[in-house]
Amino acid sequence: MFDKLMAAQKQAEEIKKRLDTVSVFGEVEGGAIKVTATANKAITAIEIEEGFYANADREELEELLLTAVNKALAQADQVSATEMQAATQSMLGGLGGMFGG
């Protein structure tokens, strides 16, 4: 049983490393503001088109930036959940014999 728990922990660490390599995106205003993050929810880039930036007021820019960040983080959640669900199913398949089933 201990070996299976260690294998599960190792698999979780591998998933975390893999999620660091997956990029997700959030954008608003037709791409005028783009946010890039890893699937582990680390923001890696924020891009604002020069023309949009020049014409937007501060409040609008802040609100749209928050929306773009939240979209990227929502995508990160979705990718992470999908990865974890797949890993859990594969782990449970391997643990099925532990409970006399």
Short mmCIF file of N, CA and C in Angstrom, two decimals:
data_model
loop_
_atom_site.label_atom_id
_atom_site.label_comp_id
_atom_site.label_asym_id
_atom_site.label_seq_id
_atom_site.Cartn_x
_atom_site.Cartn_y
_atom_site.Cartn_z
N MET A 1 0.83 -1.19 0.00
CA MET A 1 0.00 0.00 0.00
C MET A 1 0.87 1.26 0.00
N PHE A 2 1.96 1.23 0.78
CA PHE A 2 2.86 2.37 0.85
C PHE A 2 3.46 2.67 -0.53
N ASP A 3 3.81 1.61 -1.26
CA ASP A 3 4.38 1.79 -2.60
C ASP A 3 3.39 2.51 -3.52
N LYS A 4 2.12 2.15 -3.40
CA LYS A 4 1.11 2.79 -4.25
C LYS A 4 0.92 4.25 -3.87
N LEU A 5 1.00 4.55 -2.58
CA LEU A 5 0.89 5.95 -2.16
C LEU A 5 2.09 6.76 -2.64
N MET A 6 3.26 6.18 -2.58
CA MET A 6 4.47 6.86 -3.08
C MET A 6 4.36 7.09 -4.59
N ALA A 7 3.83 6.11 -5.29
CA ALA A 7 3.65 6.25 -6.74
C ALA A 7 2.65 7.36 -7.04
N ALA A 8 1.60 7.44 -6.24
CA ALA A 8 0.60 8.50 -6.43
C ALA A 8 1.22 9.87 -6.18
N GLN A 9 2.05 9.98 -5.16
CA GLN A 9 2.71 11.25 -4.87
C GLN A 9 3.66 11.63 -6.01
N LYS A 10 4.39 10.66 -6.51
CA LYS A 10 5.31 10.92 -7.63
C LYS A 10 4.52 11.37 -8.86
N GLN A 11 3.39 10.73 -9.11
CA GLN A 11 2.57 11.09 -10.27
C GLN A 11 2.03 12.52 -10.11
N ALA A 12 1.63 12.90 -8.90
CA ALA A 12 1.15 14.26 -8.65
C ALA A 12 2.25 15.29 -8.91
N GLU A 13 3.48 14.97 -8.50
CA GLU A 13 4.61 15.87 -8.76
C GLU A 13 4.88 16.01 -10.26
N GLU A 14 4.76 14.90 -10.98
CA GLU A 14 4.96 14.93 -12.43
C GLU A 14 3.88 15.77 -13.11
N ILE A 15 2.65 15.66 -12.64
CA ILE A 15 1.57 16.48 -13.20
C ILE A 15 1.85 17.95 -12.96
N LYS A 16 2.28 18.29 -11.75
CA LYS A 16 2.60 19.69 -11.44
C LYS A 16 3.68 20.23 -12.37
N LYS A 17 4.73 19.44 -12.59
CA LYS A 17 5.79 19.86 -13.51
C LYS A 17 5.25 20.05 -14.92
N ARG A 18 4.38 19.13 -15.35
CA ARG A 18 3.81 19.22 -16.69
C ARG A 18 2.92 20.46 -16.82
N LEU A 19 2.15 20.76 -15.76
CA LEU A 19 1.28 21.94 -15.80
C LEU A 19 2.08 23.24 -15.89
N ASP A 20 3.32 23.22 -15.38
CA ASP A 20 4.19 24.39 -15.52
C ASP A 20 4.56 24.67 -16.97
N THR A 21 4.45 23.65 -17.83
CA THR A 21 4.82 23.82 -19.23
C THR A 21 3.62 24.12 -20.13
N VAL A 22 2.41 24.09 -19.56
CA VAL A 22 1.20 24.34 -20.34
C VAL A 22 0.80 25.81 -20.19
N SER A 23 0.65 26.48 -21.31
CA SER A 23 0.23 27.88 -21.29
C SER A 23 -1.27 27.99 -21.53
N VAL A 24 -1.90 28.89 -20.78
CA VAL A 24 -3.31 29.21 -20.98
C VAL A 24 -3.41 30.71 -21.19
N PHE A 25 -4.52 31.14 -21.77
CA PHE A 25 -4.64 32.54 -22.16
C PHE A 25 -6.00 33.10 -21.77
N GLY A 26 -6.00 34.38 -21.51
CA GLY A 26 -7.24 35.12 -21.31
C GLY A 26 -7.10 36.41 -22.09
N GLU A 27 -8.12 36.76 -22.84
CA GLU A 27 -8.06 38.02 -23.58
C GLU A 27 -9.41 38.70 -23.59
N VAL A 28 -9.38 40.01 -23.74
CA VAL A 28 -10.59 40.82 -23.79
C VAL A 28 -10.45 41.84 -24.90
N GLU A 29 -11.58 42.44 -25.26
CA GLU A 29 -11.62 43.48 -26.29
C GLU A 29 -10.95 43.01 -27.59
N GLY A 30 -11.29 41.80 -28.01
CA GLY A 30 -10.76 41.28 -29.27
C GLY A 30 -9.26 41.11 -29.28
N GLY A 31 -8.69 40.85 -28.13
CA GLY A 31 -7.24 40.63 -28.04
C GLY A 31 -6.46 41.89 -27.70
N ALA A 32 -7.15 42.98 -27.40
CA ALA A 32 -6.45 44.21 -27.04
C ALA A 32 -5.65 44.04 -25.75
N ILE A 33 -6.15 43.19 -24.85
CA ILE A 33 -5.43 42.83 -23.63
C ILE A 33 -5.36 41.31 -23.60
N LYS A 34 -4.13 40.78 -23.48
CA LYS A 34 -3.92 39.34 -23.43
C LYS A 34 -3.10 39.00 -22.20
N VAL A 35 -3.53 37.97 -21.49
CA VAL A 35 -2.81 37.49 -20.31
C VAL A 35 -2.45 36.03 -20.57
N THR A 36 -1.20 35.70 -20.31
CA THR A 36 -0.72 34.33 -20.44
C THR A 36 -0.33 33.83 -19.05
N ALA A 37 -0.69 32.59 -18.77
CA ALA A 37 -0.36 31.98 -17.48
C ALA A 37 -0.01 30.51 -17.71
N THR A 38 0.59 29.89 -16.70
CA THR A 38 0.78 28.45 -16.75
C THR A 38 -0.48 27.80 -16.20
N ALA A 39 -0.63 26.52 -16.44
CA ALA A 39 -1.78 25.80 -15.90
C ALA A 39 -1.66 25.66 -14.38
N ASN A 40 -0.52 26.04 -13.81
CA ASN A 40 -0.35 26.09 -12.36
C ASN A 40 -0.64 27.48 -11.81
N LYS A 41 -1.29 28.32 -12.61
CA LYS A 41 -1.77 29.64 -12.21
C LYS A 41 -0.67 30.67 -11.94
N ALA A 42 0.43 30.57 -12.66
CA ALA A 42 1.46 31.60 -12.57
C ALA A 42 1.34 32.48 -13.81
N ILE A 43 1.09 33.77 -13.61
CA ILE A 43 0.99 34.71 -14.74
C ILE A 43 2.38 34.87 -15.34
N THR A 44 2.50 34.66 -16.64
CA THR A 44 3.81 34.75 -17.30
C THR A 44 3.94 35.94 -18.24
N ALA A 45 2.81 36.51 -18.67
CA ALA A 45 2.88 37.66 -19.57
C ALA A 45 1.57 38.42 -19.59
N ILE A 46 1.67 39.72 -19.76
CA ILE A 46 0.51 40.58 -19.96
C ILE A 46 0.85 41.50 -21.12
N GLU A 47 -0.02 41.50 -22.13
CA GLU A 47 0.19 42.34 -23.31
C GLU A 47 -1.01 43.27 -23.47
N ILE A 48 -0.73 44.54 -23.72
CA ILE A 48 -1.78 45.52 -23.97
C ILE A 48 -1.41 46.24 -25.25
N GLU A 49 -2.33 46.20 -26.23
CA GLU A 49 -2.07 46.89 -27.50
C GLU A 49 -1.86 48.37 -27.25
N GLU A 50 -0.87 48.93 -27.92
CA GLU A 50 -0.52 50.34 -27.74
C GLU A 50 -1.70 51.27 -28.01
N GLY A 51 -2.42 51.03 -29.10
CA GLY A 51 -3.55 51.88 -29.44
C GLY A 51 -4.66 51.82 -28.41
N PHE A 52 -4.92 50.64 -27.90
CA PHE A 52 -5.94 50.50 -26.87
C PHE A 52 -5.51 51.21 -25.59
N TYR A 53 -4.26 51.00 -25.21
CA TYR A 53 -3.73 51.61 -23.99
C TYR A 53 -3.80 53.14 -24.06
N ALA A 54 -3.51 53.68 -25.22
CA ALA A 54 -3.51 55.14 -25.37
C ALA A 54 -4.91 55.73 -25.24
N ASN A 55 -5.93 54.96 -25.60
CA ASN A 55 -7.30 55.48 -25.61
C ASN A 55 -8.16 55.06 -24.42
N ALA A 56 -7.66 54.16 -23.58
CA ALA A 56 -8.47 53.65 -22.46
C ALA A 56 -8.21 54.49 -21.22
N ASP A 57 -9.26 54.65 -20.41
CA ASP A 57 -9.03 55.32 -19.13
C ASP A 57 -8.59 54.27 -18.11
N ARG A 58 -8.03 54.73 -17.01
CA ARG A 58 -7.45 53.84 -16.01
C ARG A 58 -8.46 52.83 -15.47
N GLU A 59 -9.65 53.28 -15.13
CA GLU A 59 -10.66 52.38 -14.56
C GLU A 59 -11.03 51.28 -15.54
N GLU A 60 -11.24 51.65 -16.80
CA GLU A 60 -11.58 50.67 -17.83
C GLU A 60 -10.44 49.67 -18.00
N LEU A 61 -9.22 50.16 -18.05
CA LEU A 61 -8.06 49.31 -18.23
C LEU A 61 -7.92 48.32 -17.07
N GLU A 62 -8.08 48.80 -15.85
CA GLU A 62 -7.98 47.92 -14.68
C GLU A 62 -9.07 46.85 -14.68
N GLU A 63 -10.28 47.23 -15.02
CA GLU A 63 -11.39 46.28 -15.05
C GLU A 63 -11.17 45.21 -16.12
N LEU A 64 -10.74 45.63 -17.30
CA LEU A 64 -10.52 44.67 -18.38
C LEU A 64 -9.32 43.77 -18.09
N LEU A 65 -8.31 44.32 -17.45
CA LEU A 65 -7.15 43.53 -17.08
C LEU A 65 -7.54 42.44 -16.08
N LEU A 66 -8.35 42.80 -15.09
CA LEU A 66 -8.85 41.80 -14.14
C LEU A 66 -9.65 40.71 -14.85
N THR A 67 -10.48 41.10 -15.79
CA THR A 67 -11.27 40.12 -16.54
C THR A 67 -10.37 39.17 -17.31
N ALA A 68 -9.35 39.70 -17.97
CA ALA A 68 -8.43 38.86 -18.74
C ALA A 68 -7.65 37.91 -17.83
N VAL A 69 -7.18 38.41 -16.69
CA VAL A 69 -6.47 37.56 -15.73
C VAL A 69 -7.38 36.44 -15.24
N ASN A 70 -8.61 36.78 -14.88
CA ASN A 70 -9.54 35.77 -14.39
C ASN A 70 -9.88 34.73 -15.45
N LYS A 71 -9.96 35.15 -16.71
CA LYS A 71 -10.19 34.18 -17.80
C LYS A 71 -9.02 33.21 -17.91
N ALA A 72 -7.80 33.73 -17.83
CA ALA A 72 -6.62 32.86 -17.91
C ALA A 72 -6.59 31.89 -16.74
N LEU A 73 -6.89 32.39 -15.54
CA LEU A 73 -6.88 31.51 -14.36
C LEU A 73 -7.99 30.47 -14.41
N ALA A 74 -9.13 30.83 -14.99
CA ALA A 74 -10.22 29.85 -15.16
C ALA A 74 -9.79 28.74 -16.11
N GLN A 75 -9.09 29.12 -17.18
CA GLN A 75 -8.58 28.10 -18.10
C GLN A 75 -7.55 27.21 -17.40
N ALA A 76 -6.72 27.82 -16.56
CA ALA A 76 -5.73 27.04 -15.80
C ALA A 76 -6.43 26.03 -14.91
N ASP A 77 -7.49 26.46 -14.24
CA ASP A 77 -8.28 25.55 -13.39
C ASP A 77 -8.81 24.38 -14.21
N GLN A 78 -9.32 24.68 -15.38
CA GLN A 78 -9.92 23.65 -16.22
C GLN A 78 -8.87 22.63 -16.67
N VAL A 79 -7.71 23.11 -17.11
CA VAL A 79 -6.65 22.21 -17.55
C VAL A 79 -6.15 21.36 -16.39
N SER A 80 -5.94 22.00 -15.24
CA SER A 80 -5.47 21.30 -14.06
C SER A 80 -6.47 20.23 -13.61
N ALA A 81 -7.75 20.57 -13.59
CA ALA A 81 -8.78 19.62 -13.18
C ALA A 81 -8.82 18.42 -14.13
N THR A 82 -8.69 18.66 -15.42
CA THR A 82 -8.69 17.59 -16.40
C THR A 82 -7.50 16.66 -16.17
N GLU A 83 -6.33 17.24 -15.94
CA GLU A 83 -5.13 16.43 -15.68
C GLU A 83 -5.29 15.61 -14.41
N MET A 84 -5.77 16.24 -13.36
CA MET A 84 -5.92 15.54 -12.08
C MET A 84 -6.97 14.44 -12.17
N GLN A 85 -8.05 14.70 -12.91
CA GLN A 85 -9.10 13.69 -13.06
C GLN A 85 -8.55 12.47 -13.78
N ALA A 86 -7.78 12.70 -14.84
CA ALA A 86 -7.19 11.58 -15.58
C ALA A 86 -6.23 10.79 -14.68
N ALA A 87 -5.43 11.51 -13.89
CA ALA A 87 -4.49 10.84 -13.00
C ALA A 87 -5.22 10.06 -11.92
N THR A 88 -6.27 10.64 -11.37
CA THR A 88 -7.03 9.98 -10.32
C THR A 88 -7.66 8.70 -10.84
N GLN A 89 -8.21 8.76 -12.04
CA GLN A 89 -8.82 7.55 -12.61
C GLN A 89 -7.78 6.46 -12.80
N SER A 90 -6.59 6.84 -13.26
CA SER A 90 -5.56 5.83 -13.47
C SER A 90 -5.05 5.29 -12.13
N MET A 91 -4.95 6.16 -11.12
CA MET A 91 -4.51 5.70 -9.78
C MET A 91 -5.55 4.79 -9.15
N LEU A 92 -6.82 5.16 -9.25
CA LEU A 92 -7.87 4.33 -8.66
C LEU A 92 -7.95 2.98 -9.33
N GLY A 93 -7.66 2.95 -10.61
CA GLY A 93 -7.61 1.67 -11.31
C GLY A 93 -6.54 0.79 -10.70
N GLY A 94 -5.40 1.38 -10.34
CA GLY A 94 -4.31 0.62 -9.74
C GLY A 94 -4.56 0.30 -8.28
N LEU A 95 -5.40 1.06 -7.59
CA LEU A 95 -5.66 0.84 -6.18
C LEU A 95 -6.85 -0.10 -5.94
N GLY A 96 -7.55 -0.47 -7.01
CA GLY A 96 -8.76 -1.26 -6.86
C GLY A 96 -8.56 -2.55 -6.08
N GLY A 97 -7.42 -3.19 -6.21
CA GLY A 97 -7.16 -4.44 -5.51
C GLY A 97 -6.86 -4.25 -4.03
N MET A 98 -6.61 -3.02 -3.60
CA MET A 98 -6.25 -2.77 -2.20
C MET A 98 -7.41 -3.06 -1.26
N PHE A 99 -8.61 -2.91 -1.73
CA PHE A 99 -9.77 -2.99 -0.86
C PHE A 99 -10.53 -4.30 -1.03
N GLY A 100 -9.85 -5.30 -1.55
CA GLY A 100 -10.44 -6.62 -1.66
C GLY A 100 -11.47 -6.72 -2.76
N GLY A 101 -11.44 -5.73 -3.69
CA GLY A 101 -12.45 -5.70 -4.74
C GLY A 101 -12.15 -6.50 -5.93
#
